[in-house]
Amino acid sequence: MNDLLPDKSRVWRNLEKKIATVFTNYGFDEIRTPILERTELFLRGLGEVTDIVEKEMYSFEDRLNGKTYSLRPENTAAVVRASVQHSLTYNEPKKLWYYGPMFRHERPQAGRYRQFFQFGVEMLGYDSFESELELILMCNAVWRSIGLDGNLRPRLKLNSIGTSEERSSYVKALGEFFQKHVGVLDNENLKRLTRNPLRILDSKNDNLVKLKDEAPKITTFLGNASKTHFENLLSLLDGHQINYEVDLKLVRGLDYYNSTVFEWKVSGFGAQDTICGGGRYDALVPILGGAPTGACGFAIGMERLVEIFEANSHERKETFVDLYFAHTGRDAKVIAIKLAEQVRKVGISVKVDLTDASLKTQVKRAFRNSAEFLAIFGEEELKTGSVSVRWLSREEGEAHQRKVPYGEMVEFLRKIKNKSGNKSQ
Ligand code: HAM
């Protein structure tokens, strides 16, 4: 579980704003559900033979009422629970997005944490392949909005895992196949063989790569309706010039999926290279007590997204405050606080140095705070009723300073701020 220190949270906040804007652009509404849910919800929703439910949930019994609760390991089940509980799709289908921490007791490693954040969307009451196209377009828009374009764009992998009947025949065939190769399976996968052979395809064990390649493929088991649904989606993706790869081994690690499943992968990040996963989960709503209805969604892992963003971002360091206000003593400080109030009213952020440190130290702090501008309010300025404003440009030689009378300061800052805003776009 990570502490997000100020330098990091600035980057996070910037990306959070951009992603939320994309979701809102597509007409999705935000939903916030509790971080704790009854454990039963996840047992029923995610499937008992999944890594998450078998070994990754933080669960506890509430001594006060004897019920068992879990920190949410993901949010699809909870969003569906909330939608059923509040009849959200009573009048029309719903497009929802969420953001927040999830918890899985995994083996910590780069890109895999026990508390991690997800941005997710769920489309409830949508059964067409066009809704899946929209999910993929939204992911694409997220990548674009944070500059992961061109070569940096994550790669899309897709598969269809059919209806539950089609999948049962497939799982049976997989079971028979892996049964013939029990010698190669590790203990964990031997367990999966008896409980849910599909999960063997999820295995990260490198020794199984060849065996998984030779295993039966889902395509042989898909009926016409499933095939057509998937082909229709693929031709829409072609029409939108979205590159993808059909990966017949992609089954996702949760039991609620059917039909289309997809993941977005990035290069150069080792084993934890999936930054987004999702798909259709039509059976989940009735399992959680709602009327049968089509549903699909995805979730993006924020830590992984931030990591790839930072590795590729050539944007200059985030500005923390627009203006750092330094001064040379008590009288100047009091006036600085007053002036700062006026400046903030026009949407310029100001940090007034409230200490009695030397001017030199205060100027250093302005740089350390990555302020865009420094305002100095010293003896000289106090006498002439003015403020010295300095542009703390990152590029050498561009820094400049101007003396501005009190009364003109707000307008002056507004003008140069606009200019610098245009320049950095
Ligand atoms: P998921 O594949 O389990 O799907 O998680 C989605 C994303 O969350 C992953 O691709 C990854 O980026 C991130 N993630 C998962 N576990 C960790 C971890 N331990 N540390 C850091 N990042 C992690 C779901 O959770 C589904 N609810 C997605 C969905 C929504 N399907 C339909 N609607």
CSV table of C-alpha atoms and ligand atoms in Angstrom, one decimal:
chain,number,residue,atom,x,y,z
A,1,MET,CA,0.0,0.0,0.0
A,2,ASN,CA,1.5,3.3,-1.0
A,3,ASP,CA,1.7,6.7,0.5
A,4,LEU,CA,1.2,9.3,-2.2
A,5,LEU,CA,3.5,12.2,-1.4
A,6,PRO,CA,2.7,15.7,-2.7
A,7,ASP,CA,4.9,15.5,-5.8
A,8,LYS,CA,3.2,12.3,-6.8
A,9,SER,CA,-0.4,13.3,-5.9
A,10,ARG,CA,0.0,16.3,-8.1
A,11,VAL,CA,0.5,14.0,-11.1
A,12,TRP,CA,-2.3,11.8,-9.9
A,13,ARG,CA,-4.7,14.7,-9.6
A,14,ASN,CA,-3.9,15.9,-13.1
A,15,LEU,CA,-4.6,12.5,-14.6
A,16,GLU,CA,-7.7,12.0,-12.5
A,17,LYS,CA,-9.2,15.3,-13.8
A,18,LYS,CA,-8.4,14.3,-17.4
A,19,ILE,CA,-9.9,10.8,-17.1
A,20,ALA,CA,-13.1,12.0,-15.3
A,21,THR,CA,-13.5,14.5,-18.1
A,22,VAL,CA,-13.3,11.8,-20.8
A,23,PHE,CA,-15.9,9.7,-18.9
A,24,THR,CA,-18.2,12.7,-18.6
A,25,ASN,CA,-17.8,13.5,-22.3
A,26,TYR,CA,-19.2,10.1,-23.1
A,27,GLY,CA,-22.3,10.8,-21.0
A,28,PHE,CA,-21.3,8.6,-18.0
A,29,ASP,CA,-22.5,9.5,-14.5
A,30,GLU,CA,-20.3,9.0,-11.4
A,31,ILE,CA,-21.3,6.5,-8.7
A,32,ARG,CA,-19.6,6.1,-5.3
A,33,THR,CA,-20.1,2.9,-3.4
A,34,PRO,CA,-18.7,1.9,0.0
A,35,ILE,CA,-15.2,0.5,0.3
A,36,LEU,CA,-16.6,-2.3,2.6
A,37,GLU,CA,-19.2,-4.8,1.3
A,38,ARG,CA,-20.6,-8.0,2.6
A,39,THR,CA,-18.2,-10.8,1.7
A,40,GLU,CA,-21.0,-12.8,0.2
A,41,LEU,CA,-21.4,-10.2,-2.6
A,42,PHE,CA,-17.9,-11.1,-3.9
A,43,LEU,CA,-18.3,-14.8,-3.4
A,44,ARG,CA,-21.5,-14.8,-5.5
A,45,GLY,CA,-20.3,-12.2,-7.9
A,46,LEU,CA,-16.7,-13.0,-8.8
A,47,GLY,CA,-16.8,-16.8,-8.5
A,48,GLU,CA,-15.5,-19.0,-5.6
A,49,VAL,CA,-12.7,-20.5,-7.7
A,50,THR,CA,-11.0,-17.3,-8.6
A,51,ASP,CA,-7.6,-16.1,-7.2
A,52,ILE,CA,-9.3,-13.0,-5.7
A,53,VAL,CA,-11.9,-14.9,-3.7
A,54,GLU,CA,-9.7,-17.9,-2.8
A,55,LYS,CA,-6.8,-16.0,-1.4
A,56,GLU,CA,-6.8,-12.2,-2.0
A,57,MET,CA,-9.7,-10.7,0.0
A,58,TYR,CA,-9.2,-8.8,3.2
A,59,SER,CA,-12.2,-10.1,5.1
A,60,PHE,CA,-13.2,-9.9,8.7
A,61,GLU,CA,-16.1,-10.8,10.9
A,62,ASP,CA,-17.8,-7.9,12.6
A,63,ARG,CA,-18.0,-8.9,16.2
A,64,LEU,CA,-20.9,-6.6,16.7
A,65,ASN,CA,-23.3,-8.4,14.4
A,66,GLY,CA,-21.5,-11.6,13.4
A,67,LYS,CA,-21.5,-10.6,9.7
A,68,THR,CA,-18.5,-10.9,7.4
A,69,TYR,CA,-17.3,-8.0,5.4
A,70,SER,CA,-14.5,-7.5,2.8
A,71,LEU,CA,-12.6,-4.6,1.6
A,72,ARG,CA,-13.7,-4.4,-2.0
A,73,PRO,CA,-11.2,-6.2,-4.3
A,74,GLU,CA,-12.9,-4.7,-7.4
A,75,ASN,CA,-16.0,-2.6,-8.0
A,76,THR,CA,-18.2,-4.2,-10.7
A,77,ALA,CA,-20.0,-6.4,-8.2
A,78,ALA,CA,-20.7,-3.4,-5.9
A,79,VAL,CA,-21.9,-1.2,-8.7
A,80,VAL,CA,-24.3,-3.9,-9.8
A,81,ARG,CA,-25.4,-4.4,-6.2
A,82,ALA,CA,-26.1,-0.7,-5.9
A,83,SER,CA,-27.9,-0.6,-9.2
A,84,VAL,CA,-30.2,-3.5,-8.2
A,85,GLN,CA,-30.8,-2.1,-4.7
A,86,HIS,CA,-31.7,1.4,-6.0
A,87,SER,CA,-33.5,0.2,-9.2
A,88,LEU,CA,-31.1,2.4,-11.2
A,89,THR,CA,-32.1,0.9,-14.6
A,90,TYR,CA,-35.8,1.1,-13.9
A,91,ASN,CA,-36.5,3.8,-16.5
A,92,GLU,CA,-33.5,3.5,-18.8
A,93,PRO,CA,-30.1,1.8,-19.1
A,94,LYS,CA,-27.3,3.4,-17.1
A,95,LYS,CA,-23.8,4.4,-17.9
A,96,LEU,CA,-21.8,4.8,-14.7
A,97,TRP,CA,-18.2,5.5,-13.8
A,98,TYR,CA,-16.3,5.2,-10.5
A,99,TYR,CA,-12.9,5.9,-9.1
A,100,GLY,CA,-11.3,4.7,-5.8
A,101,PRO,CA,-9.2,2.2,-3.9
A,102,MET,CA,-9.5,-1.6,-4.2
A,103,PHE,CA,-7.7,-4.1,-2.0
A,104,ARG,CA,-6.2,-7.5,-2.9
A,105,HIS,CA,-3.8,-9.4,-0.7
A,106,GLU,CA,-1.4,-10.1,-3.6
A,107,ARG,CA,2.3,-10.7,-3.5
A,108,PRO,CA,3.6,-7.1,-3.7
A,109,GLN,CA,5.9,-6.4,-6.7
A,110,ALA,CA,6.3,-3.6,-9.2
A,111,GLY,CA,2.9,-2.7,-10.6
A,112,ARG,CA,1.0,-5.0,-8.1
A,113,TYR,CA,-0.1,-3.5,-4.8
A,114,ARG,CA,-2.4,-4.5,-2.0
A,115,GLN,CA,-4.2,-1.2,-2.2
A,116,PHE,CA,-4.5,0.1,-5.7
A,117,PHE,CA,-6.8,2.6,-7.4
A,118,GLN,CA,-9.1,1.9,-10.3
A,119,PHE,CA,-11.0,4.1,-12.7
A,120,GLY,CA,-13.9,2.0,-14.0
A,121,VAL,CA,-17.0,2.2,-16.1
A,122,GLU,CA,-20.1,0.0,-16.1
A,123,MET,CA,-22.8,0.0,-18.7
A,124,LEU,CA,-26.0,-1.6,-17.3
A,125,GLY,CA,-28.8,-2.5,-19.6
A,126,TYR,CA,-26.7,-2.6,-22.7
A,127,ASP,CA,-26.4,-5.9,-24.7
A,128,SER,CA,-25.2,-4.8,-28.1
A,129,PHE,CA,-21.7,-5.0,-29.6
A,130,GLU,CA,-21.9,-1.2,-30.1
A,131,SER,CA,-21.7,-0.8,-26.4
A,132,GLU,CA,-18.5,-2.7,-26.3
A,133,LEU,CA,-17.2,-0.5,-29.2
A,134,GLU,CA,-18.0,2.5,-27.0
A,135,LEU,CA,-16.0,1.0,-24.1
A,136,ILE,CA,-13.0,0.6,-26.3
A,137,LEU,CA,-13.4,4.1,-27.8
A,138,MET,CA,-13.5,5.5,-24.3
A,139,CYS,CA,-10.3,3.7,-23.3
A,140,ASN,CA,-8.7,5.1,-26.5
A,141,ALA,CA,-9.9,8.6,-25.6
A,142,VAL,CA,-8.3,8.1,-22.1
A,143,TRP,CA,-4.9,7.2,-23.6
A,144,ARG,CA,-5.2,10.1,-26.0
A,145,SER,CA,-6.1,12.6,-23.2
A,146,ILE,CA,-2.9,11.8,-21.3
A,147,GLY,CA,-0.6,11.7,-24.2
A,148,LEU,CA,-0.3,7.9,-24.7
A,149,ASP,CA,-0.7,8.2,-28.4
A,150,GLY,CA,1.1,6.8,-31.5
A,151,ASN,CA,3.8,4.3,-30.4
A,152,LEU,CA,2.9,4.8,-26.8
A,153,ARG,CA,-0.7,3.7,-27.2
A,154,PRO,CA,-1.4,0.5,-25.2
A,155,ARG,CA,-2.2,-2.6,-27.3
A,156,LEU,CA,-5.7,-4.0,-27.3
A,157,LYS,CA,-6.2,-7.7,-27.0
A,158,LEU,CA,-9.7,-9.2,-27.4
A,159,ASN,CA,-11.5,-12.5,-27.2
A,160,SER,CA,-14.9,-14.0,-27.0
A,161,ILE,CA,-15.6,-16.5,-24.3
A,162,GLY,CA,-19.1,-17.2,-25.5
A,163,THR,CA,-22.3,-18.0,-23.5
A,164,SER,CA,-22.1,-20.0,-20.3
A,165,GLU,CA,-23.3,-23.1,-22.1
A,166,GLU,CA,-20.6,-22.8,-24.8
A,167,ARG,CA,-18.1,-22.1,-22.1
A,168,SER,CA,-19.1,-25.3,-20.1
A,169,SER,CA,-18.4,-27.5,-23.2
A,170,TYR,CA,-15.1,-25.6,-23.6
A,171,VAL,CA,-14.1,-26.0,-19.9
A,172,LYS,CA,-14.9,-29.7,-20.2
A,173,ALA,CA,-12.6,-30.1,-23.2
A,174,LEU,CA,-9.9,-28.1,-21.4
A,175,GLY,CA,-10.2,-30.3,-18.4
A,176,GLU,CA,-9.8,-33.4,-20.5
A,177,PHE,CA,-6.8,-31.9,-22.3
A,178,PHE,CA,-5.0,-30.8,-19.1
A,179,GLN,CA,-5.8,-34.1,-17.4
A,180,LYS,CA,-3.5,-35.7,-20.0
A,181,HIS,CA,-0.7,-33.4,-19.0
A,182,VAL,CA,-1.0,-33.4,-15.2
A,183,GLY,CA,2.8,-34.1,-14.9
A,184,VAL,CA,3.5,-30.5,-16.2
A,185,LEU,CA,1.0,-28.8,-13.9
A,186,ASP,CA,2.2,-27.2,-10.6
A,187,ASN,CA,0.2,-27.6,-7.4
A,188,GLU,CA,-1.9,-24.5,-7.9
A,189,ASN,CA,-2.9,-25.5,-11.4
A,190,LEU,CA,-3.7,-29.1,-10.3
A,191,LYS,CA,-6.2,-27.5,-8.0
A,192,ARG,CA,-7.6,-25.4,-10.8
A,193,LEU,CA,-7.9,-28.6,-12.9
A,194,THR,CA,-10.4,-30.1,-10.5
A,195,ARG,CA,-12.2,-26.9,-9.7
A,196,ASN,CA,-12.1,-24.7,-12.9
A,197,PRO,CA,-9.7,-25.7,-15.7
A,198,LEU,CA,-10.4,-22.3,-17.5
A,199,ARG,CA,-8.3,-20.6,-14.8
A,200,ILE,CA,-5.2,-22.6,-15.9
A,201,LEU,CA,-5.2,-20.3,-19.0
A,202,ASP,CA,-4.7,-17.4,-16.6
A,203,SER,CA,-1.6,-18.9,-15.0
A,204,LYS,CA,1.5,-16.8,-15.0
A,205,ASN,CA,3.7,-20.0,-14.8
A,206,ASP,CA,6.2,-19.7,-17.7
A,207,ASN,CA,6.5,-23.5,-17.9
A,208,LEU,CA,2.9,-23.7,-19.1
A,209,VAL,CA,3.2,-21.4,-22.0
A,210,LYS,CA,3.6,-24.1,-24.6
A,211,LEU,CA,0.9,-26.3,-23.1
A,212,LYS,CA,-1.6,-23.5,-23.1
A,213,ASP,CA,-0.8,-22.8,-26.7
A,214,GLU,CA,-1.7,-26.4,-27.5
A,215,ALA,CA,-4.9,-26.5,-25.5
A,216,PRO,CA,-8.3,-26.5,-27.2
A,217,LYS,CA,-9.4,-23.1,-28.4
A,218,ILE,CA,-12.7,-21.4,-27.5
A,219,THR,CA,-13.6,-20.6,-31.1
A,220,THR,CA,-14.4,-24.3,-31.8
A,221,PHE,CA,-17.1,-24.1,-29.1
A,222,LEU,CA,-18.8,-20.8,-30.0
A,223,GLY,CA,-22.3,-20.9,-31.5
A,224,ASN,CA,-23.3,-18.7,-34.5
A,225,ALA,CA,-24.8,-15.9,-32.4
A,226,SER,CA,-21.6,-15.6,-30.3
A,227,LYS,CA,-19.5,-15.7,-33.4
A,228,THR,CA,-21.5,-13.0,-35.2
A,229,HIS,CA,-21.6,-10.8,-32.1
A,230,PHE,CA,-17.8,-10.9,-31.9
A,231,GLU,CA,-17.3,-10.5,-35.7
A,232,ASN,CA,-19.6,-7.4,-35.7
A,233,LEU,CA,-17.5,-5.8,-33.0
A,234,LEU,CA,-14.3,-6.5,-34.8
A,235,SER,CA,-15.6,-5.0,-38.0
A,236,LEU,CA,-16.7,-1.9,-36.1
A,237,LEU,CA,-13.2,-1.6,-34.6
A,238,ASP,CA,-11.8,-1.9,-38.1
A,239,GLY,CA,-14.1,0.9,-39.3
A,240,HIS,CA,-12.7,3.1,-36.5
A,241,GLN,CA,-9.1,2.1,-37.4
A,242,ILE,CA,-8.5,0.7,-34.0
A,243,ASN,CA,-5.7,-1.9,-33.9
A,244,TYR,CA,-6.3,-5.0,-32.0
A,245,GLU,CA,-5.1,-8.6,-31.6
A,246,VAL,CA,-7.5,-11.5,-31.1
A,247,ASP,CA,-6.0,-13.6,-28.3
A,248,LEU,CA,-7.7,-16.9,-27.9
A,249,LYS,CA,-6.1,-17.5,-24.5
A,250,LEU,CA,-7.5,-14.3,-23.0
A,251,VAL,CA,-10.2,-15.5,-20.5
A,252,ARG,CA,-9.9,-12.8,-17.6
A,253,GLY,CA,-9.5,-13.8,-14.0
A,254,LEU,CA,-13.1,-13.3,-12.8
A,255,ASP,CA,-16.0,-15.7,-13.4
A,256,TYR,CA,-18.7,-13.1,-14.3
A,257,TYR,CA,-17.6,-12.6,-17.9
A,258,ASN,CA,-19.2,-13.9,-21.0
A,259,SER,CA,-19.0,-13.0,-24.7
A,260,THR,CA,-16.4,-10.2,-25.4
A,261,VAL,CA,-13.5,-9.8,-23.0
A,262,PHE,CA,-10.6,-7.4,-23.6
A,263,GLU,CA,-7.3,-6.1,-22.1
A,264,TRP,CA,-5.0,-3.3,-22.9
A,265,LYS,CA,-1.3,-4.0,-22.5
A,266,VAL,CA,1.8,-1.8,-22.4
A,267,SER,CA,5.4,-2.7,-23.3
A,268,GLY,CA,8.4,-2.5,-21.0
A,269,PHE,CA,6.6,-3.0,-17.7
A,270,GLY,CA,7.4,-6.7,-17.0
A,271,ALA,CA,4.7,-9.1,-15.9
A,272,GLN,CA,2.3,-6.4,-14.8
A,273,ASP,CA,1.7,-5.1,-18.2
A,274,THR,CA,-2.1,-4.9,-18.2
A,275,ILE,CA,-3.3,-1.4,-17.5
A,276,CYS,CA,-7.0,-2.1,-18.3
A,277,GLY,CA,-9.3,-5.1,-18.3
A,278,GLY,CA,-12.9,-5.5,-19.0
A,279,GLY,CA,-15.7,-7.2,-20.9
A,280,ARG,CA,-19.3,-8.3,-20.9
A,281,TYR,CA,-20.9,-9.8,-17.8
A,282,ASP,CA,-24.6,-10.3,-18.6
A,283,ALA,CA,-25.1,-13.0,-15.9
A,284,LEU,CA,-24.0,-10.9,-13.0
A,285,VAL,CA,-27.1,-8.7,-12.7
A,286,PRO,CA,-29.5,-11.7,-12.2
A,287,ILE,CA,-27.0,-13.4,-9.9
A,288,LEU,CA,-27.2,-10.3,-7.7
A,289,GLY,CA,-31.0,-10.3,-7.7
A,290,GLY,CA,-31.8,-8.0,-10.7
A,291,ALA,CA,-33.8,-8.6,-13.8
A,292,PRO,CA,-31.6,-10.2,-16.6
A,293,THR,CA,-30.0,-7.4,-18.6
A,294,GLY,CA,-26.9,-6.9,-20.7
A,295,ALA,CA,-23.9,-5.3,-19.0
A,296,CYS,CA,-20.3,-4.6,-19.8
A,297,GLY,CA,-17.5,-2.4,-18.5
A,298,PHE,CA,-13.8,-2.1,-17.8
A,299,ALA,CA,-11.4,-0.8,-15.1
A,300,ILE,CA,-8.0,0.9,-15.5
A,301,GLY,CA,-5.3,0.4,-12.9
A,302,MET,CA,-4.2,3.9,-11.8
A,303,GLU,CA,-0.8,3.0,-10.4
A,304,ARG,CA,0.2,1.3,-13.7
A,305,LEU,CA,-1.2,4.2,-15.7
A,306,VAL,CA,0.7,6.8,-13.7
A,307,GLU,CA,3.9,4.8,-14.1
A,308,ILE,CA,3.7,4.6,-17.9
A,309,PHE,CA,2.6,8.2,-18.1
A,310,GLU,CA,5.6,9.3,-16.1
A,311,ALA,CA,8.0,7.2,-18.0
A,312,ASN,CA,6.8,8.8,-21.3
A,313,SER,CA,5.8,12.2,-20.3
A,314,HIS,CA,7.8,15.1,-21.6
A,315,GLU,CA,5.6,17.7,-20.0
A,316,ARG,CA,7.4,20.0,-17.7
A,317,LYS,CA,7.0,19.5,-14.0
A,318,GLU,CA,3.5,20.2,-12.7
A,319,THR,CA,3.2,23.7,-11.3
A,320,PHE,CA,2.1,23.5,-7.6
A,321,VAL,CA,1.1,27.1,-7.1
A,322,ASP,CA,0.9,29.9,-9.7
A,323,LEU,CA,2.4,32.5,-7.4
A,324,TYR,CA,4.8,32.3,-4.4
A,325,PHE,CA,4.6,35.5,-2.3
A,326,ALA,CA,7.9,36.4,-0.5
A,327,HIS,CA,8.3,39.4,1.8
A,328,THR,CA,10.8,41.0,4.1
A,329,GLY,CA,9.1,41.4,7.4
A,330,ARG,CA,5.9,41.6,9.4
A,331,ASP,CA,4.3,44.7,7.8
A,332,ALA,CA,5.0,43.4,4.3
A,333,LYS,CA,3.7,40.0,5.2
A,334,VAL,CA,0.3,41.4,6.4
A,335,ILE,CA,-0.1,43.3,3.1
A,336,ALA,CA,1.0,40.3,1.1
A,337,ILE,CA,-1.8,38.2,2.8
A,338,LYS,CA,-4.3,40.9,1.7
A,339,LEU,CA,-3.1,41.1,-1.9
A,340,ALA,CA,-3.0,37.3,-2.1
A,341,GLU,CA,-6.7,37.2,-1.3
A,342,GLN,CA,-7.4,39.5,-4.3
A,343,VAL,CA,-5.3,37.4,-6.6
A,344,ARG,CA,-7.0,34.2,-5.6
A,345,LYS,CA,-10.4,35.6,-6.5
A,346,VAL,CA,-9.4,35.6,-10.2
A,347,GLY,CA,-8.4,31.9,-10.0
A,348,ILE,CA,-4.7,32.3,-9.5
A,349,SER,CA,-3.3,30.1,-6.8
A,350,VAL,CA,-1.0,31.8,-4.3
A,351,LYS,CA,1.2,30.5,-1.5
A,352,VAL,CA,2.2,33.3,0.9
A,353,ASP,CA,5.4,32.5,2.9
A,354,LEU,CA,4.1,32.9,6.4
A,355,THR,CA,7.5,32.4,8.1
A,356,ASP,CA,10.1,35.1,9.0
A,357,ALA,CA,12.8,33.4,7.0
A,358,SER,CA,15.3,35.5,5.0
A,359,LEU,CA,14.3,36.6,1.5
A,360,LYS,CA,16.9,34.3,0.0
A,361,THR,CA,15.4,31.3,1.7
A,362,GLN,CA,11.9,32.3,0.6
A,363,VAL,CA,13.0,32.6,-3.0
A,364,LYS,CA,14.5,29.2,-2.8
A,365,ARG,CA,11.2,27.9,-1.5
A,366,ALA,CA,9.4,29.5,-4.5
A,367,PHE,CA,11.5,27.3,-6.8
A,368,ARG,CA,11.1,24.3,-4.6
A,369,ASN,CA,7.3,24.7,-4.8
A,370,SER,CA,7.5,24.9,-8.6
A,371,ALA,CA,5.7,28.2,-8.6
A,372,GLU,CA,5.2,29.8,-11.9
A,373,PHE,CA,5.7,33.3,-10.6
A,374,LEU,CA,7.4,34.8,-7.6
A,375,ALA,CA,6.2,38.1,-6.1
A,376,ILE,CA,8.6,39.9,-3.8
A,377,PHE,CA,7.4,42.4,-1.4
A,378,GLY,CA,10.3,44.1,0.3
A,379,GLU,CA,11.3,47.3,2.0
A,380,GLU,CA,11.7,49.0,-1.4
A,381,GLU,CA,8.3,47.8,-2.7
A,382,LEU,CA,6.6,48.7,0.6
A,383,LYS,CA,7.8,52.3,0.1
A,384,THR,CA,6.7,52.6,-3.5
A,385,GLY,CA,3.4,50.7,-3.1
A,386,SER,CA,4.4,48.1,-5.6
A,387,VAL,CA,5.3,44.4,-5.9
A,388,SER,CA,8.1,42.9,-7.9
A,389,VAL,CA,6.9,40.0,-9.9
A,390,ARG,CA,9.3,37.5,-11.4
A,391,TRP,CA,8.6,34.9,-13.9
A,392,LEU,CA,10.3,31.7,-12.8
A,393,SER,CA,10.6,30.1,-16.2
A,394,ARG,CA,12.2,26.7,-16.3
A,395,GLU,CA,14.3,27.7,-19.3
A,396,GLU,CA,17.5,29.7,-18.4
A,397,GLY,CA,17.6,33.3,-19.5
A,398,GLU,CA,13.8,33.6,-19.8
A,399,ALA,CA,13.3,34.7,-16.3
A,400,HIS,CA,12.3,38.3,-16.0
A,401,GLN,CA,11.1,40.7,-13.4
A,402,ARG,CA,8.7,43.6,-13.4
A,403,LYS,CA,7.6,46.1,-10.7
A,404,VAL,CA,3.8,46.4,-10.6
A,405,PRO,CA,1.8,48.8,-8.5
A,406,TYR,CA,-0.6,47.1,-6.0
A,407,GLY,CA,-3.7,48.2,-7.9
A,408,GLU,CA,-2.5,46.7,-11.2
A,409,MET,CA,-1.2,43.4,-9.8
A,410,VAL,CA,-4.2,41.3,-10.3
A,411,GLU,CA,-4.7,42.3,-14.0
A,412,PHE,CA,-0.9,42.0,-14.7
A,413,LEU,CA,-0.8,38.4,-13.2
A,414,ARG,CA,-4.0,37.4,-15.1
A,415,LYS,CA,-2.4,38.5,-18.4
A,416,ILE,CA,0.9,36.8,-17.9
A,417,LYS,CA,-0.7,33.7,-16.6
A,418,ASN,CA,-2.9,33.4,-19.7
A,419,LYS,CA,0.2,33.9,-21.8
A,420,SER,CA,2.1,31.2,-20.0
A,421,GLY,CA,-1.0,28.9,-20.1
A,422,ASN,CA,-1.1,29.2,-23.9
A,423,LYS,CA,2.6,28.6,-24.2
A,424,SER,CA,2.5,25.4,-22.3
A,425,GLN,CA,-0.4,23.9,-24.3
B,1,HAM,P1,-9.1,-6.6,-13.2
B,1,HAM,O1,-8.5,-7.1,-14.4
B,1,HAM,O2,-9.0,-7.5,-12.0
B,1,HAM,O3,-10.6,-6.3,-13.6
B,1,HAM,O4,-8.4,-5.2,-12.8
B,1,HAM,C1,-8.4,-4.1,-13.8
B,1,HAM,C2,-7.1,-3.4,-13.7
B,1,HAM,O5,-6.8,-3.0,-12.4
B,1,HAM,C3,-5.9,-4.3,-14.1
B,1,HAM,O6,-5.8,-4.3,-15.5
B,1,HAM,C4,-4.7,-3.6,-13.5
B,1,HAM,O7,-4.3,-2.5,-14.3
B,1,HAM,C5,-5.4,-3.0,-12.2
B,1,HAM,N1,-5.0,-3.9,-11.1
B,1,HAM,C6,-5.6,-5.1,-10.7
B,1,HAM,N2,-5.0,-5.6,-9.6
B,1,HAM,C7,-4.0,-4.7,-9.3
B,1,HAM,C8,-3.0,-4.7,-8.2
B,1,HAM,N3,-2.9,-5.6,-7.3
B,1,HAM,N4,-2.2,-3.6,-8.2
B,1,HAM,C9,-2.2,-2.6,-9.1
B,1,HAM,N5,-3.1,-2.6,-10.1
B,1,HAM,C10,-4.0,-3.6,-10.2
B,1,HAM,C11,-11.5,-5.8,-12.7
B,1,HAM,O8,-11.2,-5.4,-11.6
B,1,HAM,C12,-12.9,-5.7,-13.2
B,1,HAM,N6,-13.8,-5.2,-12.2
B,1,HAM,C13,-12.9,-4.8,-14.4
B,1,HAM,C14,-14.3,-4.7,-15.1
B,1,HAM,C15,-15.1,-3.6,-14.9
B,1,HAM,N7,-14.9,-5.6,-15.8
B,1,HAM,C16,-16.1,-5.1,-16.1
B,1,HAM,N8,-16.3,-4.0,-15.6
